[in-house]
């Protein structure tokens, strides 16, 4: 090898290692960069092609000449790179055997490369021939289909023309003959029609060796329609050579089968001989599944490029919907929906929620129809369904007894029912709403009575009773006259648009004045019949049971005028009159059935509660199997106690019941959260929130026996609130006081109030242990008064000034150890030591403080009367002058009340 330093000096040197053939590899280094600032230096090899004597690579070497012996002047050879450029060692040239070995290896590589190239070209030719055959077959099939369609069209047109011509020539009577004459004409036109069929068959490439059998189509009245005379059609077409005619009259000749492009034979093994190739040598390599799929996709590629038909859907859009859900309902891509929103200037993600109006615009722009729905649609068809049935029957009237407190409403009902409900009420006053049925002795029909409280706190109960009633009986005491709750009952009856019957009670008392009652009713637009009006009035006495039969007769007469009828076979609808939580029976609701019949096993919904009817108990305490219209019953089976006044309905299945109750519960939670958080609304609401920001709160937990009483208590406590103090209801519910109520009260330092309920043993022990006060009440007025007193203690007291007297300063004295003392004369009133004083100079108050010293002569005195002289000194103030006026007063603290 030639030294790079002295190319002219050719020195032979003995290498330190054994000579060997170096690989055809050029190496280099490259630095790779990775994430987080890391890098690595790697070695890159570049493999070159073998060349002998620097000559270019031959294209198709067939004979490799053996190199001549080495002469004195060696042939120029490609210098190999020095193994150690910096060591100065010069390698010798290759020997003859090494050159021969290298030349033979290079020749073998060239032969193998030529063989591989030839095989690749043959494979490409076979592939091209196969694709051309498939393409020709598709074109032939398309041309056959078009020719078949054209032939059918010509046949139908010829048949129609022949039938029309036959009708014109021979008339309607000779129609069969005309049809028979038209068939030969159609058969004659068949060769001309199928002539184009033979053209594409002659243009098939020679590579196509298989042909499809011709299909024959038979007419209703003739022979089979052949394809073309030039083509021999039949089921045995594939068995022999296909006959093709050049033209009419030409000789038929068989189609020459194409010669195979190459002889099949064992392919030469390629690659290295490894353990894997040696073990798998006998296995035949099959086509992979991925390759087969690519071929199928390539053959059917033209079908995927065809435009798809757009699907027009009816899209249901709720009040709010995500972009992903909207795209799924429209069968569109979410990317297209987002693109449309971006065109409108709105940037959204696929999970964003859009409103119903935006979703409707997008759906309509994409060509879909829109159906808007709301969450409240689950209540559609639940109530007030139109009943077209003519199978109706007369129902009992529902009568609500209303009036002022202590006017004898419950006593009147007791006299009608021959019961004693008054004795069971605390304090002898009605605090619950009740429903009863009374049998009229005259007509034998039942009348449903609803008894309502007469207190001011039970306004909601009276309004609820007026809504479900048919007739209102207004009870007015003859010795008391029209009172505030009487006027309220009249307004409720007018709002419900129901007739009124006035029952003037307590006529047995000596100071009873029924005429005064009739006169006072005129002031409220209630004109009785005796005064020329339309309102019926009856003078009764619940104590002596006077004219009770006449009252029932008037009620029955009014019911006959109203003509009350309903269908009892339809699903039941009603109203919850009262609800409570019984320890032994669970949630119990008093329900007045208004339509249909309520049966055991019905799935019912009332407000945010649902359930299945387990039992029904009448007002007499008896279990009944079914409850028809205008029948009050106690229903057992609710999941929880519903609220009084909720409408009850029977639904078809539990899924519908869960939908309705979940929607109502969600609405209830939202309303409660809105009322607690005080969401910002109008400017007036913001100002009211600022006004009540510093208001003191009195936390309470209230438990009652029934929903109606709880509602009345909450309404009364809400009215007690002012701008300075208010009652904060942490929890209000129906049922006994539990341990969880005590835990809640302990967290907020609240008081627990129980109305007609008691705490269980565990709750009472926890309250005693934690120092939580529990108060029990049976009368609502006592409860409201105690809460009012407790809330009054939270009010800031009022400070009031009481003027004591005035004194004028005559002289100022300086006394050591005391300071300045004013010599004064009391002009009016009295001056007391320790009282508050003001120092007034030129009618301007210059100081306010307290008297520290009050002396008369040398003695300390408590007070000085008018006209006397005294000495005064102020606390921490000495700037007094002669002629100033001292005003003495007392500040009194007065406790406020609600």
CSV table of N, CA and C in Angstrom, one decimal, residues 28-97:
chain,number,residue,atom,x,y,z
A,28,UNK,N,-18.6,6.4,9.8
A,28,UNK,CA,-18.6,7.9,10.2
A,28,UNK,C,-19.4,8.0,11.5
A,29,UNK,N,-19.3,9.1,12.1
A,29,UNK,CA,-20.0,9.4,13.3
A,29,UNK,C,-21.0,10.5,13.1
A,30,UNK,N,-22.1,10.3,13.8
A,30,UNK,CA,-23.2,11.3,13.8
A,30,UNK,C,-23.7,11.5,15.2
A,31,UNK,N,-24.0,12.7,15.6
A,31,UNK,CA,-24.5,13.0,16.9
A,31,UNK,C,-26.0,13.1,16.9
A,32,UNK,N,-26.7,12.2,17.6
A,32,UNK,CA,-28.2,12.3,17.7
A,32,UNK,C,-28.6,13.1,18.9
A,33,UNK,N,-29.7,13.8,18.7
A,33,UNK,CA,-30.3,14.7,19.8
A,33,UNK,C,-31.6,14.1,20.2
A,34,UNK,N,-31.8,14.0,21.5
A,34,UNK,CA,-33.0,13.4,22.1
A,34,UNK,C,-33.7,14.5,22.9
A,35,UNK,N,-34.8,14.2,23.5
A,35,UNK,CA,-35.6,15.1,24.3
A,35,UNK,C,-34.8,15.4,25.6
A,36,UNK,N,-35.2,16.5,26.3
A,36,UNK,CA,-34.7,16.9,27.6
A,36,UNK,C,-33.2,17.3,27.4
A,37,UNK,N,-32.7,17.7,26.2
A,37,UNK,CA,-31.3,18.1,26.0
A,37,UNK,C,-30.3,17.0,26.0
A,38,UNK,N,-30.7,15.8,25.8
A,38,UNK,CA,-29.8,14.7,25.8
A,38,UNK,C,-29.3,14.4,24.4
A,39,UNK,N,-28.0,14.0,24.2
A,39,UNK,CA,-27.5,13.7,22.9
A,39,UNK,C,-26.6,12.4,23.0
A,40,UNK,N,-26.4,11.8,21.8
A,40,UNK,CA,-25.6,10.6,21.8
A,40,UNK,C,-24.8,10.5,20.4
A,41,UNK,N,-23.6,10.1,20.5
A,41,UNK,CA,-22.8,9.9,19.3
A,41,UNK,C,-22.8,8.5,18.8
A,42,UNK,N,-23.3,8.3,17.6
A,42,UNK,CA,-23.4,6.9,17.0
A,42,UNK,C,-22.6,6.8,15.8
A,43,UNK,N,-22.2,5.5,15.5
A,43,UNK,CA,-21.4,5.2,14.3
A,43,UNK,C,-22.3,4.8,13.2
A,44,UNK,N,-22.1,5.4,12.0
A,44,UNK,CA,-22.9,5.2,10.8
A,44,UNK,C,-22.0,4.5,9.8
A,45,UNK,N,-22.5,3.4,9.2
A,45,UNK,CA,-21.7,2.6,8.2
A,45,UNK,C,-22.4,2.8,6.8
A,46,UNK,N,-21.6,3.0,5.8
A,46,UNK,CA,-22.0,3.1,4.5
A,46,UNK,C,-21.3,2.0,3.6
A,47,UNK,N,-22.1,1.0,3.1
A,47,UNK,CA,-21.6,-0.1,2.4
A,47,UNK,C,-21.6,0.2,0.9
A,48,UNK,N,-20.4,0.0,0.3
A,48,UNK,CA,-20.2,0.3,-1.1
A,48,UNK,C,-20.3,-1.0,-1.9
A,49,UNK,N,-20.3,-0.9,-3.2
A,49,UNK,CA,-20.3,-2.0,-4.1
A,49,UNK,C,-18.9,-2.4,-4.5
A,50,UNK,N,-18.8,-3.7,-4.7
A,50,UNK,CA,-17.4,-4.3,-5.0
A,50,UNK,C,-17.0,-3.9,-6.5
A,51,UNK,N,-15.8,-3.5,-6.6
A,51,UNK,CA,-15.3,-3.3,-8.0
A,51,UNK,C,-13.9,-3.8,-8.0
A,52,UNK,N,-13.5,-4.4,-9.2
A,52,UNK,CA,-12.2,-4.9,-9.4
A,52,UNK,C,-11.4,-4.0,-10.3
A,53,UNK,N,-10.2,-3.5,-9.9
A,53,UNK,CA,-9.4,-2.7,-10.7
A,53,UNK,C,-10.0,-1.4,-11.0
A,54,UNK,N,-11.0,-0.9,-10.2
A,54,UNK,CA,-11.6,0.4,-10.3
A,54,UNK,C,-12.5,0.5,-11.6
A,55,UNK,N,-12.8,-0.7,-12.3
A,55,UNK,CA,-13.6,-0.6,-13.5
A,55,UNK,C,-15.1,-0.6,-13.1
A,56,UNK,N,-16.0,0.0,-13.9
A,56,UNK,CA,-17.4,0.1,-13.6
A,56,UNK,C,-18.0,-1.3,-13.6
A,57,UNK,N,-19.2,-1.4,-12.9
A,57,UNK,CA,-19.8,-2.7,-12.8
A,57,UNK,C,-20.4,-3.1,-14.1
A,58,UNK,N,-20.2,-4.4,-14.6
A,58,UNK,CA,-20.8,-4.8,-15.8
A,58,UNK,C,-22.3,-5.0,-15.6
A,59,UNK,N,-23.1,-4.9,-16.7
A,59,UNK,CA,-24.5,-5.0,-16.7
A,59,UNK,C,-24.9,-6.5,-16.6
A,60,UNK,N,-24.4,-7.3,-17.5
A,60,UNK,CA,-24.8,-8.7,-17.5
A,60,UNK,C,-23.6,-9.6,-17.8
A,61,UNK,N,-22.8,-9.8,-16.8
A,61,UNK,CA,-21.6,-10.6,-17.0
A,61,UNK,C,-22.0,-12.1,-17.1
A,62,UNK,N,-21.4,-12.7,-18.1
A,62,UNK,CA,-21.7,-14.1,-18.3
A,62,UNK,C,-20.4,-14.9,-18.0
A,63,UNK,N,-19.3,-14.4,-18.4
A,63,UNK,CA,-18.0,-15.2,-18.2
A,63,UNK,C,-17.1,-14.2,-17.5
A,64,UNK,N,-16.5,-14.7,-16.4
A,64,UNK,CA,-15.6,-13.9,-15.7
A,64,UNK,C,-14.2,-14.4,-16.0
A,65,UNK,N,-13.4,-13.5,-16.6
A,65,UNK,CA,-12.0,-13.9,-16.9
A,65,UNK,C,-11.1,-13.9,-15.7
A,66,UNK,N,-10.3,-14.9,-15.8
A,66,UNK,CA,-9.3,-15.0,-14.7
A,66,UNK,C,-8.2,-14.0,-14.8
A,67,UNK,N,-7.8,-13.3,-13.8
A,67,UNK,CA,-6.8,-12.3,-14.0
A,67,UNK,C,-5.5,-12.9,-14.3
A,68,UNK,N,-4.7,-12.1,-15.1
A,68,UNK,CA,-3.4,-12.6,-15.6
A,68,UNK,C,-2.4,-12.5,-14.4
A,69,UNK,N,-1.3,-13.2,-14.6
A,69,UNK,CA,-0.3,-13.2,-13.5
A,69,UNK,C,0.2,-11.8,-13.3
A,70,UNK,N,0.7,-11.6,-12.1
A,70,UNK,CA,1.2,-10.2,-11.8
A,70,UNK,C,2.5,-10.0,-12.5
A,71,UNK,N,2.6,-8.9,-13.2
A,71,UNK,CA,3.8,-8.5,-13.9
A,71,UNK,C,4.7,-7.6,-13.0
A,72,UNK,N,5.8,-7.2,-13.7
A,72,UNK,CA,6.7,-6.4,-12.9
A,72,UNK,C,6.0,-5.1,-12.5
A,73,UNK,N,5.1,-4.6,-13.4
A,73,UNK,CA,4.4,-3.3,-13.1
A,73,UNK,C,3.0,-3.7,-12.8
A,74,UNK,N,2.6,-3.7,-11.5
A,74,UNK,CA,1.2,-4.2,-11.2
A,74,UNK,C,0.2,-3.2,-11.7
A,75,UNK,N,-1.0,-3.9,-12.0
A,75,UNK,CA,-2.1,-3.0,-12.4
A,75,UNK,C,-2.6,-2.1,-11.3
A,76,UNK,N,-3.0,-0.9,-11.7
A,76,UNK,CA,-3.5,0.0,-10.6
A,76,UNK,C,-4.7,-0.6,-9.9
A,77,UNK,N,-4.7,-0.6,-8.7
A,77,UNK,CA,-5.8,-1.0,-7.9
A,77,UNK,C,-6.3,0.1,-6.9
A,78,UNK,N,-7.5,-0.1,-6.5
A,78,UNK,CA,-8.1,0.9,-5.6
A,78,UNK,C,-7.5,0.8,-4.3
A,79,UNK,N,-6.8,1.9,-3.8
A,79,UNK,CA,-6.2,1.8,-2.5
A,79,UNK,C,-7.1,1.7,-1.4
A,80,UNK,N,-6.8,0.8,-0.5
A,80,UNK,CA,-7.7,0.7,0.7
A,80,UNK,C,-7.3,1.7,1.7
A,81,UNK,N,-8.2,2.2,2.5
A,81,UNK,CA,-7.9,3.2,3.5
A,81,UNK,C,-7.0,2.6,4.5
A,82,UNK,N,-6.0,3.3,5.0
A,82,UNK,CA,-5.0,2.8,5.9
A,82,UNK,C,-5.7,2.5,7.2
A,83,UNK,N,-5.2,1.4,7.8
A,83,UNK,CA,-5.8,1.0,9.1
A,83,UNK,C,-5.4,1.9,10.2
A,84,UNK,N,-4.2,2.4,10.2
A,84,UNK,CA,-3.8,3.4,11.2
A,84,UNK,C,-3.1,4.5,10.5
A,85,UNK,N,-3.8,5.6,10.2
A,85,UNK,CA,-3.2,6.6,9.4
A,85,UNK,C,-2.1,7.3,10.2
A,86,UNK,N,-2.1,7.3,11.4
A,86,UNK,CA,-1.1,8.1,12.2
A,86,UNK,C,0.1,7.2,12.5
A,87,UNK,N,0.1,5.9,12.2
A,87,UNK,CA,1.3,5.0,12.6
A,87,UNK,C,2.4,5.0,11.6
A,88,UNK,N,2.1,5.3,10.3
A,88,UNK,CA,3.1,5.3,9.3
A,88,UNK,C,3.4,3.9,8.8
A,89,UNK,N,2.6,2.9,9.0
A,89,UNK,CA,2.8,1.5,8.5
A,89,UNK,C,2.2,1.4,7.1
A,90,UNK,N,3.0,0.8,6.2
A,90,UNK,CA,2.6,0.7,4.8
A,90,UNK,C,2.3,-0.8,4.6
A,91,UNK,N,1.0,-1.2,4.1
A,91,UNK,CA,0.6,-2.5,3.9
A,91,UNK,C,1.1,-3.0,2.5
A,92,UNK,N,1.2,-4.3,2.3
A,92,UNK,CA,1.6,-4.8,1.1
A,92,UNK,C,0.4,-5.0,0.2
A,93,UNK,N,0.7,-5.2,-1.1
A,93,UNK,CA,-0.4,-5.4,-2.1
A,93,UNK,C,-1.0,-6.8,-1.9
A,94,UNK,N,-2.2,-7.0,-2.6
A,94,UNK,CA,-2.9,-8.3,-2.5
A,94,UNK,C,-2.1,-9.4,-3.3
A,95,UNK,N,-2.2,-10.6,-2.9
A,95,UNK,CA,-1.6,-11.7,-3.6
A,95,UNK,C,-2.5,-12.2,-4.7
A,96,UNK,N,-2.0,-13.1,-5.5
A,96,UNK,CA,-2.8,-13.6,-6.6
A,96,UNK,C,-4.0,-14.4,-6.1
A,97,UNK,N,-3.8,-15.2,-5.1
A,97,UNK,CA,-4.9,-16.0,-4.6
A,97,UNK,C,-6.0,-15.1,-4.0
